[in-house]
Amino acid sequence: MLRLGPLAAAGRLLPAGPRFGPPRPSGGRVSLSRSRPPGPVGDRGLLARQVRAAAGSAGGGRSPVLKTPKGTRDHPPAHAALRDRLLAAVVTCFKRHGAAAIDTPVLELRETLMGKYGEDTKLIYELQDQGGELLALRYDLTVPFARYLAMNKITNMKRYHVAKVYRRDNPATTRGRYREFYQCDFDIAGQFDPMIPDAECLKIVHEILSDLQLGDFIIKVNDRRILNGVFAVCGIPENKFITTCSTVDKLDKMPWEEVRSEMVGEKGLSPEAVDHIGEYVQLHGGLDLIEQLLQDPKLSQNKLAKEGLGDMKLLFEYLTLFGITGKISFDLSLARGLDYYTGVIFEAVLLQPENDHVEEPVSVGSVAGGGRYDGLVGMFDPKGRKVPCVGVSIGIERIFSILEQRVEASEEKIRTTETQVLVASAQKKLLEERLKLISELWNAGIKAEVLYKKNPKLLNQLQYCEDTGIPLVAIVGEQELKDGVVKLRVVATREEVNVRRESLVEEIRMRTSRP
């Protein structure tokens, strides 16, 4: 039995196989609005010929290529419905922790984004000069948030933001990596006592991954100060800390031998120093490892490392109170390559996704990440005033790729609409009565549909309910009109009851509010 968890239940999975024959395509089609071009009606033919001529000349007479750009994709109704419910589950968690929503432009000034992402700066989509402004598409939601805080002189805020970001990366669609994708961020800005906000961010990651039932997972934690301390005691020059950190960050994708080769060959570090780094960055554990490193003869003498280890110990104490240390690993290989991190960093990875119905494991890598960035707001403030921040980003695309494959393998389909009832008729010449009834239902807030035919066959109306998952049918007929009732049919069981017209709204609400 494939377990899809509470999210799938919220998505209202429908059993495969209709009651009235093979399924038809969903009736929830999307129509494109047709706008009339300016000018007289007769100009439309001329405009069409001009468009065809331009397309022909651009493509050498061939038809235009119909495809989405590399690293992007369309989402049909079933995917969009699943995504909406996934996003809703994440946002529900954010709201449970007291966050308020904000939104920022998809465009930022190029100078706002440059110099904040280390080696990943090359992945920013830069735009041509737009009338004197040099712009770029946002790379993440963290830097725009820091700009927002500085611009509005905000020093204390708990916010969430769900929006698309853009990266000129090599897409790997099977792993949920795209050039256009959603991020779901939760951040706490303000001066607070150490590690309390950081612990809450980790608790949020734990809650979301547990609620979605994606399989076993681990949340790796580290601290940039500890890493920088390691680099210092290993003899790495301070001006090479960031570039060394970017290379260590590749340990989740490359074996140590390849990372070592890059450090020596490309970054110009001495083999002795790199081997010394390797002794540290391959360690992982819990409180015992923290205590061990606090006694390390070299690290204990480094101020940054000592501060980081002290805060890491405090963080584990709070995580113990939250009851989640079983899913937390202190991992010195975790680096997170972005320049703006200054303290605690963390990343959640799936260990063994449930794939009972999938022949090959679903490989999706990291599904959440974040950390502390105490200096980022100060980069934008004219006076350099800092606002300490910590936050987490949920990798919604990678999680969606797991759920998508799981639903496809289960041979079940997800409802793409929320319609509660179809208004139908069993006889001809009752269109007016159907329209009167559906108007009453709409006015009462009931989600209802009617087929766009004057005299539809009852079988076709029932089949439409099967295809789209509508649970109830309100049938009007000549006898029902005389008696002042509506025949309410439960599609799943074929049960039929006569309901007084004035009681219909309440009956529909009662029957569709049941779990």
PDB file of C-alpha atoms in Angstrom, residues 263-373:
ATOM      1  CA  MET A 263      41.700  22.403  -3.458  1.00  0.00           C
ATOM      2  CA  VAL A 264      45.296  21.675  -4.388  1.00  0.00           C
ATOM      3  CA  GLY A 265      45.123  21.971  -8.176  1.00  0.00           C
ATOM      4  CA  GLU A 266      42.626  24.794  -8.721  1.00  0.00           C
ATOM      5  CA  LYS A 267      42.622  26.714  -5.424  1.00  0.00           C
ATOM      6  CA  GLY A 268      46.405  26.528  -4.896  1.00  0.00           C
ATOM      7  CA  LEU A 269      46.302  25.200  -1.318  1.00  0.00           C
ATOM      8  CA  SER A 270      49.196  23.157   0.047  1.00  0.00           C
ATOM      9  CA  PRO A 271      48.657  19.385   0.154  1.00  0.00           C
ATOM     10  CA  GLU A 272      49.573  19.330   3.857  1.00  0.00           C
ATOM     11  CA  ALA A 273      46.949  21.936   4.755  1.00  0.00           C
ATOM     12  CA  VAL A 274      44.312  20.175   2.650  1.00  0.00           C
ATOM     13  CA  ASP A 275      45.017  16.807   4.289  1.00  0.00           C
ATOM     14  CA  HIS A 276      44.673  18.479   7.681  1.00  0.00           C
ATOM     15  CA  ILE A 277      41.288  19.901   6.609  1.00  0.00           C
ATOM     16  CA  GLY A 278      40.255  16.409   5.527  1.00  0.00           C
ATOM     17  CA  GLU A 279      40.785  15.097   9.060  1.00  0.00           C
ATOM     18  CA  TYR A 280      38.130  17.517  10.324  1.00  0.00           C
ATOM     19  CA  VAL A 281      35.540  17.780   7.547  1.00  0.00           C
ATOM     20  CA  GLN A 282      34.914  14.035   7.463  1.00  0.00           C
ATOM     21  CA  LEU A 283      33.727  14.044  11.096  1.00  0.00           C
ATOM     22  CA  HIS A 284      30.055  13.901  12.051  1.00  0.00           C
ATOM     23  CA  GLY A 285      28.106  13.100  15.195  1.00  0.00           C
ATOM     24  CA  GLY A 286      26.232  14.822  18.003  1.00  0.00           C
ATOM     25  CA  LEU A 287      26.943  16.324  21.415  1.00  0.00           C
ATOM     26  CA  ASP A 288      29.841  13.910  21.924  1.00  0.00           C
ATOM     27  CA  LEU A 289      31.622  15.278  18.853  1.00  0.00           C
ATOM     28  CA  ILE A 290      31.019  18.876  20.011  1.00  0.00           C
ATOM     29  CA  GLU A 291      32.593  18.054  23.402  1.00  0.00           C
ATOM     30  CA  GLN A 292      35.483  16.319  21.631  1.00  0.00           C
ATOM     31  CA  LEU A 293      36.212  19.355  19.460  1.00  0.00           C
ATOM     32  CA  LEU A 294      35.937  21.711  22.439  1.00  0.00           C
ATOM     33  CA  GLN A 295      38.881  19.755  23.870  1.00  0.00           C
ATOM     34  CA  ASP A 296      40.818  19.794  20.578  1.00  0.00           C
ATOM     35  CA  PRO A 297      44.229  21.402  21.333  1.00  0.00           C
ATOM     36  CA  LYS A 298      44.181  23.595  18.212  1.00  0.00           C
ATOM     37  CA  LEU A 299      40.479  24.392  17.727  1.00  0.00           C
ATOM     38  CA  SER A 300      39.995  25.265  21.387  1.00  0.00           C
ATOM     39  CA  GLN A 301      42.593  28.031  20.948  1.00  0.00           C
ATOM     40  CA  ASN A 302      40.784  29.571  17.964  1.00  0.00           C
ATOM     41  CA  LYS A 303      38.301  32.265  19.027  1.00  0.00           C
ATOM     42  CA  LEU A 304      35.862  31.773  16.103  1.00  0.00           C
ATOM     43  CA  ALA A 305      35.775  27.995  16.421  1.00  0.00           C
ATOM     44  CA  LYS A 306      35.319  28.183  20.193  1.00  0.00           C
ATOM     45  CA  GLU A 307      32.348  30.578  19.796  1.00  0.00           C
ATOM     46  CA  GLY A 308      30.801  28.356  17.140  1.00  0.00           C
ATOM     47  CA  LEU A 309      31.216  25.176  19.177  1.00  0.00           C
ATOM     48  CA  GLY A 310      29.737  26.867  22.252  1.00  0.00           C
ATOM     49  CA  ASP A 311      26.664  27.940  20.288  1.00  0.00           C
ATOM     50  CA  MET A 312      26.399  24.495  18.680  1.00  0.00           C
ATOM     51  CA  LYS A 313      26.308  22.902  22.138  1.00  0.00           C
ATOM     52  CA  LEU A 314      23.562  25.338  23.195  1.00  0.00           C
ATOM     53  CA  LEU A 315      21.645  24.596  19.963  1.00  0.00           C
ATOM     54  CA  PHE A 316      21.687  20.855  20.704  1.00  0.00           C
ATOM     55  CA  GLU A 317      20.358  21.544  24.204  1.00  0.00           C
ATOM     56  CA  TYR A 318      17.353  23.376  22.727  1.00  0.00           C
ATOM     57  CA  LEU A 319      16.840  20.701  20.065  1.00  0.00           C
ATOM     58  CA  THR A 320      16.791  18.110  22.853  1.00  0.00           C
ATOM     59  CA  LEU A 321      13.946  20.052  24.486  1.00  0.00           C
ATOM     60  CA  PHE A 322      12.114  19.999  21.132  1.00  0.00           C
ATOM     61  CA  GLY A 323      12.643  16.229  20.982  1.00  0.00           C
ATOM     62  CA  ILE A 324      14.205  16.173  17.511  1.00  0.00           C
ATOM     63  CA  THR A 325      17.919  15.395  18.090  1.00  0.00           C
ATOM     64  CA  GLY A 326      17.378  11.904  16.659  1.00  0.00           C
ATOM     65  CA  LYS A 327      17.163  13.531  13.211  1.00  0.00           C
ATOM     66  CA  ILE A 328      20.042  16.015  13.715  1.00  0.00           C
ATOM     67  CA  SER A 329      23.688  15.380  12.779  1.00  0.00           C
ATOM     68  CA  PHE A 330      26.584  17.750  13.535  1.00  0.00           C
ATOM     69  CA  ASP A 331      28.461  17.362  10.230  1.00  0.00           C
ATOM     70  CA  LEU A 332      31.703  19.257   9.595  1.00  0.00           C
ATOM     71  CA  SER A 333      31.513  18.596   5.846  1.00  0.00           C
ATOM     72  CA  LEU A 334      28.453  20.855   5.560  1.00  0.00           C
ATOM     73  CA  ALA A 335      29.577  24.218   4.161  1.00  0.00           C
ATOM     74  CA  ARG A 336      26.766  25.783   2.084  1.00  0.00           C
ATOM     75  CA  GLY A 337      28.626  27.815  -0.523  1.00  0.00           C
ATOM     76  CA  LEU A 338      26.766  31.130  -0.255  1.00  0.00           C
ATOM     77  CA  ASP A 339      28.922  34.023   0.933  1.00  0.00           C
ATOM     78  CA  TYR A 340      26.403  35.598   3.288  1.00  0.00           C
ATOM     79  CA  TYR A 341      26.259  32.857   5.955  1.00  0.00           C
ATOM     80  CA  THR A 342      27.989  33.865   9.200  1.00  0.00           C
ATOM     81  CA  GLY A 343      26.979  31.277  11.836  1.00  0.00           C
ATOM     82  CA  VAL A 344      24.859  28.156  12.073  1.00  0.00           C
ATOM     83  CA  ILE A 345      24.106  26.464   8.748  1.00  0.00           C
ATOM     84  CA  PHE A 346      21.905  23.434   8.109  1.00  0.00           C
ATOM     85  CA  GLU A 347      20.654  21.195   5.330  1.00  0.00           C
ATOM     86  CA  ALA A 348      18.045  18.410   5.260  1.00  0.00           C
ATOM     87  CA  VAL A 349      18.523  15.358   3.050  1.00  0.00           C
ATOM     88  CA  LEU A 350      16.368  12.300   2.443  1.00  0.00           C
ATOM     89  CA  LEU A 351      18.130   9.078   3.418  1.00  0.00           C
ATOM     90  CA  GLN A 352      15.867   6.477   1.846  1.00  0.00           C
ATOM     91  CA  PRO A 353      12.723   7.810   0.158  1.00  0.00           C
ATOM     92  CA  GLU A 354       9.801   5.413   0.141  1.00  0.00           C
ATOM     93  CA  ASN A 355       9.709   3.919  -3.333  1.00  0.00           C
ATOM     94  CA  ASP A 356       7.794   0.668  -3.039  1.00  0.00           C
ATOM     95  CA  HIS A 357       6.193   1.180  -6.461  1.00  0.00           C
ATOM     96  CA  VAL A 358       9.186   2.722  -8.209  1.00  0.00           C
ATOM     97  CA  GLU A 359      11.808   0.451  -9.747  1.00  0.00           C
ATOM     98  CA  GLU A 360      14.713   2.861  -9.187  1.00  0.00           C
ATOM     99  CA  PRO A 361      15.214   5.079  -6.127  1.00  0.00           C
ATOM    100  CA  VAL A 362      14.105   8.680  -6.459  1.00  0.00           C
ATOM    101  CA  SER A 363      17.299  10.717  -6.133  1.00  0.00           C
ATOM    102  CA  VAL A 364      16.562  14.289  -5.105  1.00  0.00           C
ATOM    103  CA  GLY A 365      19.410  15.362  -2.806  1.00  0.00           C
ATOM    104  CA  SER A 366      18.833  18.217  -0.375  1.00  0.00           C
ATOM    105  CA  VAL A 367      15.208  19.111   0.367  1.00  0.00           C
ATOM    106  CA  ALA A 368      15.765  22.062   2.731  1.00  0.00           C
ATOM    107  CA  GLY A 369      18.571  24.340   3.806  1.00  0.00           C
ATOM    108  CA  GLY A 370      19.383  27.569   5.554  1.00  0.00           C
ATOM    109  CA  GLY A 371      21.413  29.271   8.220  1.00  0.00           C
ATOM    110  CA  ARG A 372      22.356  32.476   9.994  1.00  0.00           C
ATOM    111  CA  TYR A 373      23.326  35.595   8.038  1.00  0.00           C
TER     112      TYR A 373
END
